[in-house]
PDB file of C-alpha atoms in Angstrom:
ATOM      1  CA  UNK A1242      32.938 -15.864 -71.161  1.00 40.00           C
ATOM      2  CA  UNK A1243      33.420 -12.868 -73.478  1.00 41.00           C
ATOM      3  CA  UNK A1244      32.915 -14.004 -77.268  1.00 44.00           C
ATOM      4  CA  UNK A1245      35.636 -12.636 -79.699  1.00 45.00           C
ATOM      5  CA  UNK A1246      34.414 -10.319 -82.117  1.00 47.00           C
ATOM      6  CA  UNK A1247      34.149 -12.127 -85.731  1.00 44.00           C
ATOM      7  CA  UNK A1248      36.864 -10.395 -87.240  1.00 43.00           C
ATOM      8  CA  UNK A1249      39.111 -10.560 -84.189  1.00 44.00           C
ATOM      9  CA  UNK A1250      38.576 -14.430 -83.935  1.00 40.00           C
ATOM     10  CA  UNK A1251      39.348 -14.989 -87.585  1.00 41.00           C
ATOM     11  CA  UNK A1252      42.363 -12.420 -87.189  1.00 41.00           C
ATOM     12  CA  UNK A1253      43.955 -14.534 -84.447  1.00 42.00           C
ATOM     13  CA  UNK A1254      43.131 -18.147 -85.558  1.00 41.00           C
ATOM     14  CA  UNK A1255      44.130 -17.553 -89.273  1.00 39.00           C
ATOM     15  CA  UNK A1256      47.859 -18.752 -88.194  1.00 35.00           C
ATOM     16  CA  UNK A1257      46.998 -21.002 -85.670  1.00 38.00           C
ATOM     17  CA  UNK A1258      45.087 -23.059 -87.914  1.00 36.00           C
ATOM     18  CA  UNK A1259      47.748 -23.463 -90.355  1.00 32.00           C
ATOM     19  CA  UNK A1260      49.320 -25.848 -87.438  1.00 34.00           C
ATOM     20  CA  UNK A1261      46.346 -28.297 -87.496  1.00 32.00           C
ATOM     21  CA  UNK A1262      48.236 -31.053 -89.323  1.00 33.00           C
ATOM     22  CA  UNK A1263      50.881 -30.940 -86.866  1.00 32.00           C
ATOM     23  CA  UNK A1264      48.833 -31.037 -83.853  1.00 33.00           C
ATOM     24  CA  UNK A1265      48.941 -34.029 -81.858  1.00 35.00           C
ATOM     25  CA  UNK A1266      45.023 -35.380 -81.183  1.00 34.00           C
ATOM     26  CA  UNK A1267      44.620 -37.390 -78.182  1.00 34.00           C
ATOM     27  CA  UNK A1268      41.972 -40.042 -77.562  1.00 33.00           C
ATOM     28  CA  UNK A1269      41.760 -39.325 -73.821  1.00 34.00           C
ATOM     29  CA  UNK A1270      43.215 -36.756 -71.500  1.00 31.00           C
ATOM     30  CA  UNK A1271      46.638 -36.652 -72.363  1.00 32.00           C
ATOM     31  CA  UNK A1272      48.596 -35.464 -75.688  1.00 34.00           C
ATOM     32  CA  UNK A1273      52.050 -34.970 -77.368  1.00 32.00           C
ATOM     33  CA  UNK A1274      52.869 -31.303 -77.225  1.00 34.00           C
ATOM     34  CA  UNK A1275      51.802 -29.495 -80.277  1.00 35.00           C
ATOM     35  CA  UNK A1276      54.239 -27.585 -82.485  1.00 34.00           C
ATOM     36  CA  UNK A1277      54.362 -23.509 -81.411  1.00 36.00           C
ATOM     37  CA  UNK A1278      51.746 -21.451 -83.564  1.00 36.00           C
ATOM     38  CA  UNK A1279      53.117 -18.490 -85.417  1.00 34.00           C
ATOM     39  CA  UNK A1280      52.509 -15.831 -82.805  1.00 36.00           C
ATOM     40  CA  UNK A1281      54.211 -17.613 -79.730  1.00 37.00           C
ATOM     41  CA  UNK A1282      57.156 -18.952 -82.277  1.00 34.00           C
ATOM     42  CA  UNK A1283      57.921 -15.500 -82.709  1.00 36.00           C
ATOM     43  CA  UNK A1284      57.924 -14.710 -78.951  1.00 37.00           C
ATOM     44  CA  UNK A1285      60.198 -17.747 -78.384  1.00 36.00           C
ATOM     45  CA  UNK A1286      57.439 -19.560 -76.432  1.00 43.00           C
ATOM     46  CA  UNK A1287      55.869 -23.053 -77.163  1.00 49.00           C
ATOM     47  CA  UNK A1288      52.440 -23.847 -77.739  1.00 52.00           C
ATOM     48  CA  UNK A1289      50.690 -25.772 -74.793  1.00 51.00           C
ATOM     49  CA  UNK A1290      49.780 -29.460 -75.155  1.00 64.00           C
ATOM     50  CA  UNK A1291      46.300 -29.733 -77.128  1.00 83.00           C
ATOM     51  CA  UNK A1292      44.409 -32.358 -75.458  1.00 88.00           C
ATOM     52  CA  UNK A1293      40.540 -33.252 -76.867  1.00 88.00           C
ATOM     53  CA  UNK A1294      38.050 -33.755 -74.416  1.00 89.00           C
ATOM     54  CA  UNK A1295      36.081 -36.701 -74.480  1.00 87.00           C
ATOM     55  CA  UNK A1296      32.458 -36.307 -73.478  1.00 87.00           C
ATOM     56  CA  UNK A1297      31.241 -40.139 -74.520  1.00 80.00           C
ATOM     57  CA  UNK A1298      31.835 -43.223 -72.386  1.00 78.00           C
ATOM     58  CA  UNK A1299      33.282 -45.552 -74.798  1.00 75.00           C
ATOM     59  CA  UNK A1300      31.653 -48.952 -73.152  1.00 79.00           C
ATOM     60  CA  UNK A1301      28.341 -47.325 -73.615  1.00 80.00           C
ATOM     61  CA  UNK A1302      26.621 -48.909 -76.424  1.00 81.00           C
ATOM     62  CA  UNK A1303      23.719 -46.453 -77.486  1.00 83.00           C
ATOM     63  CA  UNK A1304      20.935 -48.001 -80.003  1.00 82.00           C
ATOM     64  CA  UNK A1305      21.259 -46.653 -83.322  1.00 83.00           C
ATOM     65  CA  UNK A1306      18.640 -44.165 -84.829  1.00 86.00           C
ATOM     66  CA  UNK A1307      15.082 -44.969 -85.456  1.00 87.00           C
ATOM     67  CA  UNK A1308      13.743 -41.535 -86.943  1.00 91.00           C
ATOM     68  CA  UNK A1309      10.850 -41.541 -89.260  1.00 89.00           C
ATOM     69  CA  UNK A1310      11.839 -41.914 -92.939  1.00 88.00           C
ATOM     70  CA  UNK A1311      12.312 -38.251 -94.841  1.00 91.00           C
ATOM     71  CA  UNK A1312      12.678 -36.390 -91.443  1.00 93.00           C
ATOM     72  CA  UNK A1313      14.455 -33.021 -91.806  1.00 97.00           C
ATOM     73  CA  UNK A1314      15.664 -31.662 -88.878  1.00 98.00           C
ATOM     74  CA  UNK A1315      15.888 -27.946 -88.125  1.00 99.00           C
ATOM     75  CA  UNK A1316      18.986 -26.844 -86.554  1.00 99.00           C
ATOM     76  CA  UNK A1317      19.040 -23.489 -84.619  1.00 99.00           C
ATOM     77  CA  UNK A1318      22.398 -21.528 -83.524  1.00 98.00           C
ATOM     78  CA  UNK A1319      23.736 -18.217 -82.600  1.00 97.00           C
ATOM     79  CA  UNK A1320      24.997 -15.549 -84.619  1.00 95.00           C
ATOM     80  CA  UNK A1321      27.602 -14.059 -82.383  1.00 92.00           C
ATOM     81  CA  UNK A1322      29.792 -15.661 -80.089  1.00 91.00           C
ATOM     82  CA  UNK A1323      32.891 -16.946 -82.182  1.00 91.00           C
ATOM     83  CA  UNK A1324      34.666 -19.616 -82.195  1.00 93.00           C
ATOM     84  CA  UNK A1325      31.388 -21.336 -81.028  1.00 96.00           C
ATOM     85  CA  UNK A1326      29.249 -19.942 -83.578  1.00 97.00           C
ATOM     86  CA  UNK A1327      29.036 -16.566 -85.602  1.00 96.00           C
ATOM     87  CA  UNK A1328      28.207 -15.307 -89.369  1.00 97.00           C
ATOM     88  CA  UNK A1329      31.298 -15.366 -91.532  1.00 96.00           C
ATOM     89  CA  UNK A1330      32.647 -12.835 -93.996  1.00 95.00           C
ATOM     90  CA  UNK A1331      30.553 -14.328 -96.535  1.00 96.00           C
ATOM     91  CA  UNK A1332      27.212 -14.026 -94.397  1.00 96.00           C
ATOM     92  CA  UNK A1333      26.981 -17.581 -93.647  1.00 97.00           C
ATOM     93  CA  UNK A1334      26.748 -19.213 -90.239  1.00 97.00           C
ATOM     94  CA  UNK A1335      30.282 -20.794 -89.087  1.00 98.00           C
ATOM     95  CA  UNK A1336      31.844 -22.181 -86.179  1.00 97.00           C
ATOM     96  CA  UNK A1337      32.096 -25.317 -83.937  1.00 97.00           C
ATOM     97  CA  UNK A1338      28.412 -25.748 -83.179  1.00 98.00           C
ATOM     98  CA  UNK A1339      27.766 -25.188 -86.895  1.00 98.00           C
ATOM     99  CA  UNK A1340      30.348 -27.826 -87.968  1.00 98.00           C
ATOM    100  CA  UNK A1341      29.042 -29.973 -85.374  1.00 98.00           C
ATOM    101  CA  UNK A1342      25.553 -29.948 -86.181  1.00 98.00           C
ATOM    102  CA  UNK A1343      26.564 -30.916 -90.040  1.00 98.00           C
ATOM    103  CA  UNK A1344      28.421 -33.564 -88.936  1.00 98.00           C
ATOM    104  CA  UNK A1345      25.544 -35.004 -86.847  1.00 98.00           C
ATOM    105  CA  UNK A1346      23.455 -34.908 -89.802  1.00 98.00           C
ATOM    106  CA  UNK A1347      26.122 -36.730 -92.060  1.00 97.00           C
ATOM    107  CA  UNK A1348      26.475 -39.433 -89.406  1.00 97.00           C
ATOM    108  CA  UNK A1349      22.867 -40.324 -89.576  1.00 97.00           C
ATOM    109  CA  UNK A1350      22.202 -39.466 -93.072  1.00 96.00           C
ATOM    110  CA  UNK A1351      19.336 -37.004 -92.523  1.00 96.00           C
ATOM    111  CA  UNK A1352      18.549 -33.623 -94.212  1.00 97.00           C
ATOM    112  CA  UNK A1353      18.939 -30.677 -92.008  1.00 98.00           C
ATOM    113  CA  UNK A1354      18.708 -26.995 -92.253  1.00 98.00           C
ATOM    114  CA  UNK A1355      20.602 -24.800 -90.228  1.00 98.00           C
ATOM    115  CA  UNK A1356      19.882 -21.216 -89.187  1.00 98.00           C
ATOM    116  CA  UNK A1357      21.806 -18.467 -87.047  1.00 98.00           C
ATOM    117  CA  UNK A1358      19.399 -16.350 -84.774  1.00 98.00           C
ATOM    118  CA  UNK A1359      20.053 -13.558 -82.564  1.00 97.00           C
ATOM    119  CA  UNK A1360      20.968 -14.384 -79.052  1.00 94.00           C
ATOM    120  CA  UNK A1361      17.402 -12.945 -77.673  1.00 95.00           C
ATOM    121  CA  UNK A1362      15.384 -14.782 -79.848  1.00 97.00           C
ATOM    122  CA  UNK A1363      17.261 -18.269 -79.910  1.00 98.00           C
ATOM    123  CA  UNK A1364      15.872 -19.823 -76.952  1.00 97.00           C
ATOM    124  CA  UNK A1365      12.514 -19.274 -78.648  1.00 98.00           C
ATOM    125  CA  UNK A1366      12.955 -20.965 -81.616  1.00 98.00           C
ATOM    126  CA  UNK A1367      11.538 -24.516 -80.839  1.00 98.00           C
ATOM    127  CA  UNK A1368       8.461 -23.236 -78.798  1.00 96.00           C
ATOM    128  CA  UNK A1369       7.455 -21.229 -81.849  1.00 97.00           C
ATOM    129  CA  UNK A1370       8.154 -24.668 -84.050  1.00 97.00           C
ATOM    130  CA  UNK A1371      10.975 -22.592 -85.964  1.00 98.00           C
ATOM    131  CA  UNK A1372      13.590 -25.136 -85.134  1.00 98.00           C
ATOM    132  CA  UNK A1373      13.872 -28.812 -83.739  1.00 98.00           C
ATOM    133  CA  UNK A1374      16.872 -28.418 -82.068  1.00 98.00           C
ATOM    134  CA  UNK A1375      19.218 -25.683 -80.680  1.00 98.00           C
ATOM    135  CA  UNK A1376      22.908 -25.837 -80.628  1.00 98.00           C
ATOM    136  CA  UNK A1377      24.991 -23.100 -78.879  1.00 97.00           C
ATOM    137  CA  UNK A1378      26.637 -22.184 -76.154  1.00 94.00           C
ATOM    138  CA  UNK A1379      23.981 -21.918 -73.402  1.00 92.00           C
ATOM    139  CA  UNK A1380      25.171 -22.619 -69.927  1.00 87.00           C
ATOM    140  CA  UNK A1381      22.392 -25.321 -68.393  1.00 87.00           C
ATOM    141  CA  UNK A1382      20.304 -24.219 -65.539  1.00 88.00           C
ATOM    142  CA  UNK A1383      17.334 -25.266 -63.484  1.00 89.00           C
ATOM    143  CA  UNK A1384      15.005 -23.246 -65.637  1.00 91.00           C
ATOM    144  CA  UNK A1385      16.618 -24.477 -68.926  1.00 94.00           C
ATOM    145  CA  UNK A1386      16.617 -28.059 -67.968  1.00 92.00           C
ATOM    146  CA  UNK A1387      12.808 -27.626 -67.200  1.00 94.00           C
ATOM    147  CA  UNK A1388      12.164 -26.269 -70.430  1.00 96.00           C
ATOM    148  CA  UNK A1389      14.099 -28.425 -72.933  1.00 97.00           C
ATOM    149  CA  UNK A1390      15.635 -32.072 -72.794  1.00 97.00           C
ATOM    150  CA  UNK A1391      19.337 -32.415 -73.725  1.00 96.00           C
ATOM    151  CA  UNK A1392      21.783 -34.581 -75.483  1.00 96.00           C
ATOM    152  CA  UNK A1393      24.832 -35.650 -74.540  1.00 95.00           C
ATOM    153  CA  UNK A1394      27.472 -32.919 -73.704  1.00 95.00           C
ATOM    154  CA  UNK A1395      29.382 -31.581 -76.814  1.00 96.00           C
ATOM    155  CA  UNK A1396      31.874 -28.961 -75.102  1.00 96.00           C
ATOM    156  CA  UNK A1397      32.866 -27.907 -71.572  1.00 94.00           C
ATOM    157  CA  UNK A1398      35.189 -24.477 -71.161  1.00 94.00           C
ATOM    158  CA  UNK A1399      37.419 -25.084 -67.940  1.00 96.00           C
ATOM    159  CA  UNK A1400      38.723 -22.325 -65.873  1.00 98.00           C
ATOM    160  CA  UNK A1401      42.340 -21.437 -66.106  1.00 98.00           C
ATOM    161  CA  UNK A1402      44.910 -19.285 -64.678  1.00 98.00           C
ATOM    162  CA  UNK A1403      47.672 -17.434 -66.886  1.00 98.00           C
ATOM    163  CA  UNK A1404      50.757 -15.637 -65.280  1.00 98.00           C
ATOM    164  CA  UNK A1405      53.597 -13.713 -66.389  1.00 93.00           C
ATOM    165  CA  UNK A1406      56.419 -15.808 -67.847  1.00 93.00           C
ATOM    166  CA  UNK A1407      59.181 -13.802 -65.164  1.00 91.00           C
ATOM    167  CA  UNK A1408      56.602 -14.548 -62.215  1.00 88.00           C
ATOM    168  CA  UNK A1409      55.009 -17.869 -62.843  1.00 94.00           C
ATOM    169  CA  UNK A1410      54.779 -19.885 -60.177  1.00 95.00           C
ATOM    170  CA  UNK A1411      56.092 -23.708 -60.427  1.00 92.00           C
ATOM    171  CA  UNK A1412      52.138 -24.791 -59.466  1.00 93.00           C
ATOM    172  CA  UNK A1413      48.685 -22.763 -58.955  1.00 95.00           C
ATOM    173  CA  UNK A1414      47.897 -24.164 -55.478  1.00 96.00           C
ATOM    174  CA  UNK A1415      46.312 -22.021 -52.945  1.00 97.00           C
ATOM    175  CA  UNK A1416      49.750 -21.849 -51.068  1.00 97.00           C
ATOM    176  CA  UNK A1417      51.651 -21.098 -53.810  1.00 97.00           C
ATOM    177  CA  UNK A1418      49.107 -18.267 -54.884  1.00 97.00           C
ATOM    178  CA  UNK A1419      48.924 -16.714 -51.330  1.00 98.00           C
ATOM    179  CA  UNK A1420      49.887 -13.191 -51.210  1.00 97.00           C
ATOM    180  CA  UNK A1421      50.050 -13.058 -55.231  1.00 97.00           C
ATOM    181  CA  UNK A1422      48.236 -10.722 -57.104  1.00 98.00           C
ATOM    182  CA  UNK A1423      45.514 -12.291 -59.386  1.00 98.00           C
ATOM    183  CA  UNK A1424      43.384 -10.433 -61.791  1.00 99.00           C
ATOM    184  CA  UNK A1425      39.610 -11.570 -62.145  1.00 99.00           C
ATOM    185  CA  UNK A1426      36.561 -10.370 -63.597  1.00 99.00           C
ATOM    186  CA  UNK A1427      34.027  -8.642 -60.619  1.00 98.00           C
ATOM    187  CA  UNK A1428      31.163 -10.719 -59.607  1.00 98.00           C
ATOM    188  CA  UNK A1429      31.793 -13.702 -62.093  1.00 98.00           C
ATOM    189  CA  UNK A1430      32.147 -17.336 -61.212  1.00 97.00           C
ATOM    190  CA  UNK A1431      35.736 -17.069 -61.482  1.00 98.00           C
ATOM    191  CA  UNK A1432      35.705 -14.603 -58.654  1.00 99.00           C
ATOM    192  CA  UNK A1433      33.653 -16.658 -56.363  1.00 98.00           C
ATOM    193  CA  UNK A1434      35.697 -19.753 -56.943  1.00 98.00           C
ATOM    194  CA  UNK A1435      39.243 -17.960 -55.932  1.00 99.00           C
ATOM    195  CA  UNK A1436      37.424 -16.582 -52.613  1.00 98.00           C
ATOM    196  CA  UNK A1437      36.314 -19.889 -52.057  1.00 98.00           C
ATOM    197  CA  UNK A1438      39.276 -21.822 -53.011  1.00 98.00           C
ATOM    198  CA  UNK A1439      42.413 -19.710 -52.981  1.00 98.00           C
ATOM    199  CA  UNK A1440      41.500 -17.314 -49.857  1.00 98.00           C
ATOM    200  CA  UNK A1441      44.807 -15.874 -49.259  1.00 98.00           C
ATOM    201  CA  UNK A1442      45.438 -14.920 -53.133  1.00 98.00           C
ATOM    202  CA  UNK A1443      45.163 -10.817 -53.588  1.00 98.00           C
ATOM    203  CA  UNK A1444      42.205 -10.565 -55.915  1.00 99.00           C
ATOM    204  CA  UNK A1445      42.269  -7.542 -58.031  1.00 98.00           C
ATOM    205  CA  UNK A1446      38.866  -7.094 -59.591  1.00 99.00           C
ATOM    206  CA  UNK A1447      38.071  -5.569 -63.125  1.00 99.00           C
ATOM    207  CA  UNK A1448      34.737  -5.034 -64.852  1.00 98.00           C
ATOM    208  CA  UNK A1449      35.888  -6.606 -68.279  1.00 98.00           C
ATOM    209  CA  UNK A1450      37.970  -9.694 -68.832  1.00 98.00           C
ATOM    210  CA  UNK A1451      40.443  -7.833 -71.207  1.00 97.00           C
ATOM    211  CA  UNK A1452      41.078  -5.305 -68.685  1.00 98.00           C
ATOM    212  CA  UNK A1453      42.133  -8.530 -65.851  1.00 98.00           C
ATOM    213  CA  UNK A1454      44.194 -10.177 -68.905  1.00 98.00           C
ATOM    214  CA  UNK A1455      45.986  -6.427 -69.457  1.00 98.00           C
ATOM    215  CA  UNK A1456      46.531  -5.927 -65.734  1.00 98.00           C
ATOM    216  CA  UNK A1457      48.735  -8.992 -66.084  1.00 98.00           C
ATOM    217  CA  UNK A1458      50.665  -8.236 -69.412  1.00 98.00           C
ATOM    218  CA  UNK A1459      51.428  -4.806 -68.129  1.00 97.00           C
ATOM    219  CA  UNK A1460      52.552  -6.377 -64.633  1.00 96.00           C
ATOM    220  CA  UNK A1461      49.710  -4.844 -62.465  1.00 97.00           C
ATOM    221  CA  UNK A1462      49.209  -8.520 -61.327  1.00 97.00           C
ATOM    222  CA  UNK A1463      51.055 -11.510 -61.166  1.00 97.00           C
ATOM    223  CA  UNK A1464      47.987 -13.853 -62.702  1.00 98.00           C
ATOM    224  CA  UNK A1465      44.788 -14.178 -64.034  1.00 98.00           C
ATOM    225  CA  UNK A1466      41.828 -16.159 -63.456  1.00 99.00           C
ATOM    226  CA  UNK A1467      39.057 -16.719 -66.598  1.00 98.00           C
ATOM    227  CA  UNK A1468      37.714 -18.761 -69.015  1.00 96.00           C
ATOM    228  CA  UNK A1469      40.135 -20.936 -70.825  1.00 96.00           C
ATOM    229  CA  UNK A1470      39.084 -20.204 -74.365  1.00 94.00           C
ATOM    230  CA  UNK A1471      39.305 -16.650 -74.081  1.00 95.00           C
ATOM    231  CA  UNK A1472      42.539 -16.966 -72.489  1.00 96.00           C
ATOM    232  CA  UNK A1473      43.960 -19.359 -75.063  1.00 94.00           C
ATOM    233  CA  UNK A1474      43.325 -16.968 -77.806  1.00 92.00           C
ATOM    234  CA  UNK A1475      44.799 -14.230 -75.918  1.00 96.00           C
ATOM    235  CA  UNK A1476      48.034 -15.972 -74.986  1.00 95.00           C
ATOM    236  CA  UNK A1477      48.251 -16.981 -78.934  1.00 90.00           C
ATOM    237  CA  UNK A1478      47.446 -13.468 -80.283  1.00 92.00           C
ATOM    238  CA  UNK A1479      49.363  -9.999 -80.555  1.00 95.00           C
ATOM    239  CA  UNK A1480      47.523  -8.120 -77.427  1.00 95.00           C
ATOM    240  CA  UNK A1481      49.487 -10.383 -74.956  1.00 97.00           C
ATOM    241  CA  UNK A1482      52.711  -9.467 -76.310  1.00 96.00           C
ATOM    242  CA  UNK A1483      53.897 -12.957 -75.095  1.00 96.00           C
ATOM    243  CA  UNK A1484      53.804 -11.974 -71.756  1.00 97.00           C
ATOM    244  CA  UNK A1485      52.372 -14.957 -70.257  1.00 97.00           C
ATOM    245  CA  UNK A1486      51.511 -18.772 -70.251  1.00 96.00           C
ATOM    246  CA  UNK A1487      48.765 -21.093 -68.804  1.00 96.00           C
ATOM    247  CA  UNK A1488      49.759 -22.283 -64.833  1.00 96.00           C
ATOM    248  CA  UNK A1489      47.637 -25.003 -63.308  1.00 92.00           C
ATOM    249  CA  UNK A1490      44.381 -26.261 -63.925  1.00 82.00           C
ATOM    250  CA  UNK A1491      42.085 -26.906 -65.651  1.00 95.00           C
ATOM    251  CA  UNK A1492      39.087 -26.605 -63.148  1.00 97.00           C
ATOM    252  CA  UNK A1493      35.554 -27.788 -64.357  1.00 95.00           C
ATOM    253  CA  UNK A1494      33.783 -27.450 -60.912  1.00 95.00           C
ATOM    254  CA  UNK A1495      30.249 -27.629 -62.113  1.00 92.00           C
ATOM    255  CA  UNK A1496      28.974 -25.304 -59.324  1.00 94.00           C
ATOM    256  CA  UNK A1497      31.217 -22.384 -60.596  1.00 95.00           C
ATOM    257  CA  UNK A1498      31.415 -23.076 -64.276  1.00 94.00           C
ATOM    258  CA  UNK A1499      28.688 -25.548 -65.143  1.00 90.00           C
ATOM    259  CA  UNK A1500      28.313 -28.940 -66.563  1.00 90.00           C
ATOM    260  CA  UNK A1501      28.894 -28.077 -70.105  1.00 93.00           C
ATOM    261  CA  UNK A1502      26.595 -27.631 -73.127  1.00 95.00           C
ATOM    262  CA  UNK A1503      24.480 -30.101 -75.305  1.00 96.00           C
ATOM    263  CA  UNK A1504      21.921 -30.055 -77.815  1.00 98.00           C
ATOM    264  CA  UNK A1505      18.675 -28.866 -76.915  1.00 98.00           C
ATOM    265  CA  UNK A1506      15.333 -30.256 -77.855  1.00 98.00           C
ATOM    266  CA  UNK A1507      11.799 -30.220 -77.182  1.00 97.00           C
ATOM    267  CA  UNK A1508      10.698 -32.726 -74.036  1.00 96.00           C
ATOM    268  CA  UNK A1509       9.691 -35.974 -75.239  1.00 95.00           C
ATOM    269  CA  UNK A1510      11.476 -36.238 -78.667  1.00 95.00           C
ATOM    270  CA  UNK A1511      13.531 -38.915 -77.335  1.00 95.00           C
ATOM    271  CA  UNK A1512      14.008 -40.641 -81.013  1.00 95.00           C
ATOM    272  CA  UNK A1513      15.709 -37.490 -82.139  1.00 97.00           C
ATOM    273  CA  UNK A1514      17.510 -37.108 -78.633  1.00 96.00           C
ATOM    274  CA  UNK A1515      18.769 -40.780 -78.917  1.00 95.00           C
ATOM    275  CA  UNK A1516      19.654 -40.486 -82.599  1.00 97.00           C
ATOM    276  CA  UNK A1517      21.799 -37.434 -81.947  1.00 97.00           C
ATOM    277  CA  UNK A1518      23.490 -39.101 -78.892  1.00 96.00           C
ATOM    278  CA  UNK A1519      24.201 -41.877 -81.146  1.00 96.00           C
ATOM    279  CA  UNK A1520      25.832 -39.824 -83.878  1.00 97.00           C
ATOM    280  CA  UNK A1521      27.997 -37.845 -80.985  1.00 97.00           C
ATOM    281  CA  UNK A1522      29.364 -41.186 -79.727  1.00 96.00           C
ATOM    282  CA  UNK A1523      30.403 -42.378 -83.449  1.00 96.00           C
ATOM    283  CA  UNK A1524      31.717 -38.929 -84.314  1.00 97.00           C
ATOM    284  CA  UNK A1525      34.072 -39.065 -81.215  1.00 96.00           C
ATOM    285  CA  UNK A1526      34.890 -43.095 -81.936  1.00 94.00           C
ATOM    286  CA  UNK A1527      35.818 -41.905 -85.676  1.00 95.00           C
ATOM    287  CA  UNK A1528      37.607 -39.250 -84.760  1.00 95.00           C
ATOM    288  CA  UNK A1529      35.682 -37.082 -86.604  1.00 97.00           C
ATOM    289  CA  UNK A1530      34.760 -34.812 -83.229  1.00 97.00           C
ATOM    290  CA  UNK A1531      38.534 -34.153 -82.563  1.00 95.00           C
ATOM    291  CA  UNK A1532      38.875 -33.150 -85.994  1.00 97.00           C
ATOM    292  CA  UNK A1533      36.124 -30.237 -85.772  1.00 97.00           C
ATOM    293  CA  UNK A1534      37.475 -29.231 -82.213  1.00 96.00           C
ATOM    294  CA  UNK A1535      40.876 -28.902 -83.414  1.00 94.00           C
ATOM    295  CA  UNK A1536      39.866 -26.897 -86.044  1.00 95.00           C
ATOM    296  CA  UNK A1537      38.296 -24.157 -83.916  1.00 93.00           C
ATOM    297  CA  UNK A1538      40.342 -24.962 -80.900  1.00 90.00           C
ATOM    298  CA  UNK A1539      43.855 -25.064 -82.271  1.00 86.00           C
ATOM    299  CA  UNK A1540      45.238 -23.764 -78.954  1.00 84.00           C
ATOM    300  CA  UNK A1541      45.338 -26.207 -75.675  1.00 87.00           C
ATOM    301  CA  UNK A1542      42.699 -25.017 -73.052  1.00 91.00           C
ATOM    302  CA  UNK A1543      42.736 -28.441 -70.819  1.00 90.00           C
TER     303      UNK A1543
END
């Protein structure tokens, strides 16, 4: 996924956030349609339904935290990947990861610190004893799993199709997309997925995701396939000109799009990992996770 610039993210999401009180929060994999955001309302288009993903098992029973009294947990996150983590206009860490980290600490009733780091220094903070945990949108890999322990998942970004409203197929099946021009980033996991499962689609490849999206808007392609978060903010923003909507999906094949992200910890810190998993489950059950999710992702991506 290409991150939104902080100023662009704040501008795009400002109107959408005011609709949060009206959005229907789902406790499972279904939700009522949400009212249209201001940008799409102006274009006469309805917001897609907002579904809150659930990553915890409601039937699981995780033991309560058993952390040493007085322990302070040091969190590290990234500084330039809105809406997940970034530096706001006041120079403070902000974003989904920041709010979730604070909620975990509040649930556990422990003292925490949080610092945003450059991407090239972030993963070294635990080894250098500059942080106890990392919460950032770092895709798990065999190398990452050999280096860190990881909590339960906190986020997963699916892949989605968007299509021009005047040429949108009723469904996004391999048969329906046969012969249709689909814009996608060259060399990406999304391109590989299309080649494997939509072999008869006519792929139009681009170096950048914004160019692929523009191709659909401008009629050079009928659909685009990519990161659902980036596509959702584009659909709700001004640069799409209300051209398009989601079609089909979501797609979450871990071989192409990853298993989702969790909190990274030093291997062997089981008490802290268990405490974080306990807090995440409690936040899910109480609806606090849903509130944080809707604050930063007010546009449906599932």
